Short mmCIF file of C-alpha atoms in Angstrom, two decimals:
data_model
loop_
_atom_site.label_atom_id
_atom_site.label_comp_id
_atom_site.label_asym_id
_atom_site.label_seq_id
_atom_site.Cartn_x
_atom_site.Cartn_y
_atom_site.Cartn_z
CA MET A 1 0.94 -22.20 17.35
CA GLU A 2 2.43 -18.87 16.31
CA LYS A 3 0.10 -15.89 16.43
CA PHE A 4 -0.17 -13.04 13.90
CA GLY A 5 -2.70 -10.32 13.19
CA LEU A 6 -3.66 -7.16 11.34
CA ILE A 7 -4.27 -3.80 13.00
CA GLY A 8 -6.00 -0.79 11.46
CA TYR A 9 -9.15 1.28 11.72
CA PRO A 10 -11.65 0.54 10.34
CA LEU A 11 -11.11 -3.04 9.16
CA GLY A 12 -14.55 -4.11 8.03
CA HIS A 13 -13.57 -5.35 4.58
CA SER A 14 -10.01 -6.58 5.11
CA MET A 15 -9.02 -9.81 3.31
CA SER A 16 -5.61 -10.14 4.99
CA ALA A 17 -6.65 -13.09 7.18
CA VAL A 18 -7.88 -15.03 4.14
CA ILE A 19 -4.64 -14.43 2.24
CA HIS A 20 -2.29 -15.15 5.13
CA ARG A 21 -4.06 -18.33 6.20
CA ALA A 22 -3.70 -19.68 2.65
CA GLY A 23 -0.03 -18.73 2.78
CA PHE A 24 0.49 -20.50 6.11
CA LYS A 25 -1.13 -23.62 4.66
CA SER A 26 1.07 -23.51 1.52
CA ILE A 27 4.30 -23.70 3.57
CA GLY A 28 2.92 -26.02 6.27
CA VAL A 29 3.11 -23.52 9.11
CA ASN A 30 0.85 -23.91 12.16
CA ALA A 31 -0.16 -20.30 12.81
CA SER A 32 -3.22 -18.13 13.44
CA TYR A 33 -4.08 -14.75 11.92
CA GLU A 34 -6.63 -12.36 13.39
CA THR A 35 -8.15 -9.10 12.18
CA LEU A 36 -7.91 -6.74 15.14
CA GLU A 37 -9.62 -3.40 14.65
CA THR A 38 -7.55 -0.89 16.58
CA SER A 39 -8.37 2.79 16.93
CA PRO A 40 -5.53 5.34 17.29
CA GLU A 41 -6.30 5.71 20.99
CA ASP A 42 -5.91 1.96 21.50
CA LEU A 43 -2.67 1.53 19.55
CA VAL A 44 -0.29 1.58 22.55
CA ASP A 45 -2.41 -0.99 24.42
CA ARG A 46 -2.64 -3.21 21.39
CA ILE A 47 1.13 -3.33 20.92
CA LYS A 48 1.64 -4.07 24.64
CA ARG A 49 -0.84 -6.91 24.29
CA PHE A 50 0.99 -8.33 21.25
CA LYS A 51 4.14 -8.59 23.34
CA ARG A 52 2.39 -9.85 26.46
CA GLU A 53 0.45 -12.52 24.54
CA ASN A 54 3.53 -13.72 22.61
CA TYR A 55 2.54 -12.76 19.09
CA SER A 56 5.28 -13.41 16.50
CA GLY A 57 4.36 -10.49 14.25
CA PHE A 58 1.59 -8.34 12.78
CA ASN A 59 0.59 -6.25 9.79
CA ILE A 60 -0.48 -2.63 9.85
CA THR A 61 -2.87 -0.71 7.64
CA ILE A 62 -4.60 2.70 7.61
CA PRO A 63 -4.16 4.84 9.73
CA HIS A 64 -1.21 3.41 11.70
CA LYS A 65 1.55 2.90 9.09
CA VAL A 66 3.45 6.07 9.94
CA ALA A 67 2.77 6.02 13.71
CA LEU A 68 4.27 2.51 14.05
CA ALA A 69 7.77 3.98 13.55
CA LEU A 70 7.54 5.23 17.16
CA PHE A 71 7.25 1.67 18.55
CA VAL A 72 9.83 -0.42 16.70
CA ASP A 73 13.47 -1.01 17.62
CA ASP A 74 14.77 -1.14 14.04
CA VAL A 75 13.52 -0.83 10.46
CA ASP A 76 14.41 -2.16 7.02
CA ARG A 77 15.53 0.11 4.18
CA TYR A 78 12.07 0.56 2.68
CA ALA A 79 10.47 1.39 6.03
CA ASP A 80 13.30 3.78 6.77
CA ILE A 81 13.00 5.65 3.48
CA THR A 82 9.21 5.73 3.31
CA GLY A 83 8.68 6.38 7.03
CA ALA A 84 5.80 3.87 6.85
CA ILE A 85 5.61 0.37 8.28
CA ASN A 86 3.14 -2.34 7.30
CA THR A 87 4.82 -5.45 8.70
CA VAL A 88 6.39 -6.10 12.11
CA LYS A 89 8.37 -9.08 13.31
CA ILE A 90 8.42 -9.58 17.11
CA ASN A 91 11.59 -11.31 18.23
CA PRO A 92 11.76 -13.72 21.22
CA ASP A 93 13.28 -10.93 23.33
CA LYS A 94 10.22 -8.76 22.47
CA THR A 95 12.19 -6.33 20.29
CA MET A 96 10.28 -5.36 17.18
CA ILE A 97 11.58 -4.87 13.64
CA GLY A 98 9.49 -2.80 11.19
CA TYR A 99 9.33 -3.45 7.45
CA ASN A 100 7.58 -1.98 4.47
CA THR A 101 6.53 -4.78 2.13
CA ASP A 102 4.04 -2.45 0.36
CA VAL A 103 6.94 -1.17 -1.78
CA LEU A 104 7.80 -4.68 -2.97
CA GLY A 105 4.10 -5.48 -3.54
CA PHE A 106 3.60 -2.23 -5.46
CA LYS A 107 6.57 -2.89 -7.75
CA LYS A 108 5.93 -6.58 -8.38
CA ALA A 109 2.34 -5.86 -9.43
CA ILE A 110 3.55 -3.74 -12.35
CA PRO A 111 3.92 -6.04 -15.38
CA GLU A 112 7.52 -6.32 -16.62
CA GLU A 113 6.64 -4.98 -20.08
CA ILE A 114 5.70 -1.60 -18.56
CA ASP A 115 8.89 0.47 -18.72
CA LEU A 116 8.84 3.51 -16.42
CA GLN A 117 12.50 4.53 -16.81
CA ASP A 118 12.68 8.33 -17.20
CA LYS A 119 8.87 8.54 -17.30
CA THR A 120 6.48 10.77 -15.32
CA ALA A 121 3.95 9.67 -12.73
CA ALA A 122 0.97 11.17 -10.91
CA ILE A 123 0.07 9.95 -7.40
CA LEU A 124 -3.26 10.70 -5.76
CA GLY A 125 -2.90 10.94 -1.97
CA THR A 126 -0.17 11.54 0.60
CA GLY A 127 -0.65 8.72 3.17
CA GLY A 128 1.51 5.72 3.95
CA ALA A 129 0.54 3.97 0.71
CA SER A 130 1.55 7.07 -1.23
CA ARG A 131 5.04 6.85 0.23
CA ALA A 132 5.30 3.21 -0.84
CA ALA A 133 4.23 4.19 -4.37
CA VAL A 134 6.87 6.96 -4.51
CA MET A 135 9.55 4.48 -3.41
CA GLY A 136 8.38 1.84 -5.91
CA LEU A 137 8.27 4.37 -8.77
CA ALA A 138 11.73 5.66 -7.78
CA ASP A 139 13.07 2.09 -8.00
CA LYS A 140 11.44 1.85 -11.45
CA GLY A 141 13.39 4.92 -12.60
CA VAL A 142 10.74 7.64 -12.97
CA LYS A 143 12.11 11.19 -13.32
CA GLU A 144 9.12 13.25 -12.18
CA ILE A 145 6.16 12.70 -9.81
CA GLY A 146 3.13 14.95 -9.38
CA ILE A 147 1.52 14.55 -5.96
CA TYR A 148 -2.18 15.35 -5.83
CA THR A 149 -3.65 16.18 -2.42
CA ARG A 150 -6.79 17.69 -0.89
CA ASN A 151 -4.77 20.14 1.16
CA ILE A 152 -1.45 21.47 -0.20
CA PRO A 153 -0.39 23.34 2.99
CA ASN A 154 -0.84 20.12 4.98
CA ALA A 155 1.24 18.22 2.43
CA MET A 156 4.29 20.51 2.67
CA ASP A 157 6.07 18.30 5.22
CA TYR A 158 5.43 15.30 2.99
CA MET A 159 6.79 17.14 -0.05
CA ALA A 160 9.92 18.22 1.83
CA TYR A 161 10.37 14.64 2.93
CA VAL A 162 10.17 13.02 -0.53
CA ARG A 163 12.36 15.73 -2.08
CA ARG A 164 15.03 15.03 0.53
CA LYS A 165 14.83 11.25 0.16
CA PHE A 166 14.67 11.23 -3.65
CA PRO A 167 16.80 14.14 -4.86
CA ASN A 168 16.98 12.78 -8.43
CA ILE A 169 13.21 13.03 -8.90
CA GLU A 170 11.32 16.26 -9.54
CA PHE A 171 8.27 16.56 -7.24
CA ASN A 172 5.35 18.94 -7.60
CA ALA A 173 2.24 19.27 -5.44
CA TYR A 174 -1.21 19.99 -6.84
CA GLN A 175 -4.75 20.40 -5.47
CA ILE A 176 -6.62 17.16 -6.23
CA ASP A 177 -9.98 18.86 -6.84
CA ARG A 178 -8.41 21.18 -9.41
CA ILE A 179 -7.04 18.51 -11.75
CA ARG A 180 -7.77 19.45 -15.32
CA ASP A 181 -4.91 18.06 -17.42
CA LEU A 182 -2.97 14.79 -17.00
CA SER A 183 -1.40 14.76 -20.45
CA LYS A 184 2.19 14.74 -19.24
CA TYR A 185 1.90 11.55 -17.15
CA ASN A 186 2.74 8.00 -18.19
CA ILE A 187 1.19 6.41 -15.12
CA LEU A 188 -1.53 7.53 -12.68
CA VAL A 189 -1.63 5.88 -9.24
CA ASN A 190 -4.54 6.15 -6.80
CA THR A 191 -3.43 5.66 -3.19
CA THR A 192 -6.52 7.30 -1.65
CA PRO A 193 -9.41 5.22 -0.22
CA ILE A 194 -11.86 6.81 -2.71
CA GLY A 195 -13.57 3.92 -4.48
CA MET A 196 -13.10 1.38 -1.70
CA GLN A 197 -15.85 -1.06 -0.80
CA GLY A 198 -17.84 0.10 2.21
CA ARG A 199 -16.47 3.65 2.15
CA SER A 200 -16.94 5.25 -1.24
CA ALA A 201 -17.34 2.44 -3.75
CA ASP A 202 -19.60 4.57 -5.96
CA MET A 203 -17.07 7.39 -6.22
CA THR A 204 -13.94 8.08 -8.24
CA PRO A 205 -11.05 10.39 -7.35
CA ILE A 206 -10.77 11.52 -10.99
CA GLU A 207 -13.66 12.30 -13.32
CA LYS A 208 -13.85 10.81 -16.83
CA ASP A 209 -13.26 14.13 -18.62
CA VAL A 210 -10.00 14.59 -16.76
CA LEU A 211 -8.90 10.96 -17.00
CA LYS A 212 -9.12 10.99 -20.78
CA THR A 213 -6.44 13.73 -20.91
CA LEU A 214 -3.87 11.01 -20.12
CA PRO A 215 -1.75 9.86 -23.10
CA THR A 216 -3.25 6.88 -24.94
CA ASP A 217 -0.46 4.55 -23.75
CA ALA A 218 -0.73 5.59 -20.10
CA VAL A 219 -1.28 3.15 -17.23
CA VAL A 220 -3.92 3.63 -14.48
CA TYR A 221 -3.00 1.84 -11.24
CA ASP A 222 -5.50 1.76 -8.34
CA ILE A 223 -4.09 0.12 -5.24
CA ILE A 224 -7.63 -0.59 -3.95
CA TYR A 225 -8.38 -4.34 -4.21
CA ASN A 226 -12.02 -4.44 -3.05
CA PRO A 227 -13.87 -4.04 -5.36
CA LYS A 228 -11.60 -5.67 -7.93
CA LYS A 229 -12.55 -2.97 -10.40
CA THR A 230 -13.10 0.45 -8.88
CA ILE A 231 -15.10 3.09 -10.73
CA LEU A 232 -11.74 4.66 -11.64
CA LEU A 233 -10.51 1.45 -13.29
CA LYS A 234 -13.81 0.86 -15.06
CA ILE A 235 -13.65 4.34 -16.58
CA ALA A 236 -9.96 3.85 -17.48
CA GLU A 237 -10.72 0.54 -19.24
CA GLU A 238 -13.61 2.10 -21.08
CA LEU A 239 -11.20 4.81 -22.31
CA GLY A 240 -8.74 2.13 -23.50
CA TYR A 241 -6.03 2.50 -20.86
CA LYS A 242 -3.99 -0.36 -19.42
CA THR A 243 -5.03 -0.86 -15.80
CA ILE A 244 -3.61 -2.48 -12.67
CA ASN A 245 -5.74 -3.15 -9.59
CA GLY A 246 -4.59 -3.64 -6.01
CA ILE A 247 -4.98 -7.44 -5.86
CA ASP A 248 -1.48 -8.47 -6.92
CA MET A 249 0.09 -5.74 -4.76
CA LEU A 250 -1.85 -6.97 -1.74
CA VAL A 251 -0.85 -10.60 -2.30
CA TYR A 252 2.81 -9.83 -3.09
CA GLN A 253 3.19 -7.71 0.06
CA ALA A 254 1.69 -10.58 2.09
CA VAL A 255 4.13 -13.04 0.48
CA SER A 256 7.01 -10.75 1.49
CA ALA A 257 5.66 -10.49 5.07
CA GLN A 258 5.64 -14.28 5.43
CA GLU A 259 9.17 -14.47 4.04
CA ILE A 260 10.19 -12.10 6.86
CA TRP A 261 8.33 -14.07 9.53
CA PHE A 262 9.27 -17.62 8.47
CA ASN A 263 12.19 -17.34 6.03
CA LYS A 264 10.07 -19.36 3.62
CA THR A 265 8.23 -18.27 0.47
CA PRO A 266 4.49 -19.09 0.46
CA SER A 267 2.51 -19.76 -2.71
CA PHE A 268 1.50 -16.52 -4.46
CA SER A 269 -1.06 -18.35 -6.57
CA GLU A 270 -2.73 -20.11 -3.62
CA MET A 271 -2.93 -16.83 -1.70
CA LYS A 272 -4.37 -15.00 -4.72
CA ILE A 273 -6.95 -17.72 -5.37
CA ALA A 274 -8.06 -17.58 -1.73
CA LEU A 275 -8.45 -13.82 -2.00
CA LEU A 276 -10.42 -13.97 -5.26
CA GLU A 277 -12.76 -16.60 -3.83
CA HIS A 278 -13.70 -14.22 -1.01
CA LEU A 279 -14.10 -11.01 -2.99
#
């Protein structure tokens, strides 16, 4: 039996095991998937254990997506450009290849009828998921991205990074708690954990008065999947905006991870049904 797992900290509400087990079943693979809470101090030991105990691969979530770049032997294009890794394949010789399937998941979750070519986007947050959103929006053809952060000085390295990687896109940084006007954006993406079950489910990163400054045809995309409808998305729906939650992104990125591990495509619908049954 091949062994896989998820590392992150904390992992109390992760649904990855449910999704991946359904995927394994759909392609007839005999494999296990564990949720392995791993603090930053324990990261090195965890990776050594993966190799020692013959794991075939693993997924990575907050807060390890950027740090993982230090441990892998090679990366795919998306992991290289974003500097963030969420999927690792461990080869028989124990070399590790890092991938970013969050970008693919992020893009595939946006319905085809939503055209973002030459449009403007606002992203809340500057973590690993934010980098995946920038890459996904760049692939979709946006011309300008506003990055909203709690601490602009701390985000300067991030801003220099995205400007270097995506020279055709105009980037601007703003203080997240000073947002007053979103009227120039066609899509707003939340990549912060604000609104997540078990952490801040009763909170929203953007207040209603500010959210309603978005154009009437704007899209509000929250990559949080638990709860299915965050406070942010509930307010956005109430205001008449088209919304996207994090469920399809989560499932699509898991589909891509299994394609990397097995060279087979698992059933998106079976994986999504398994997730929805457990939410």
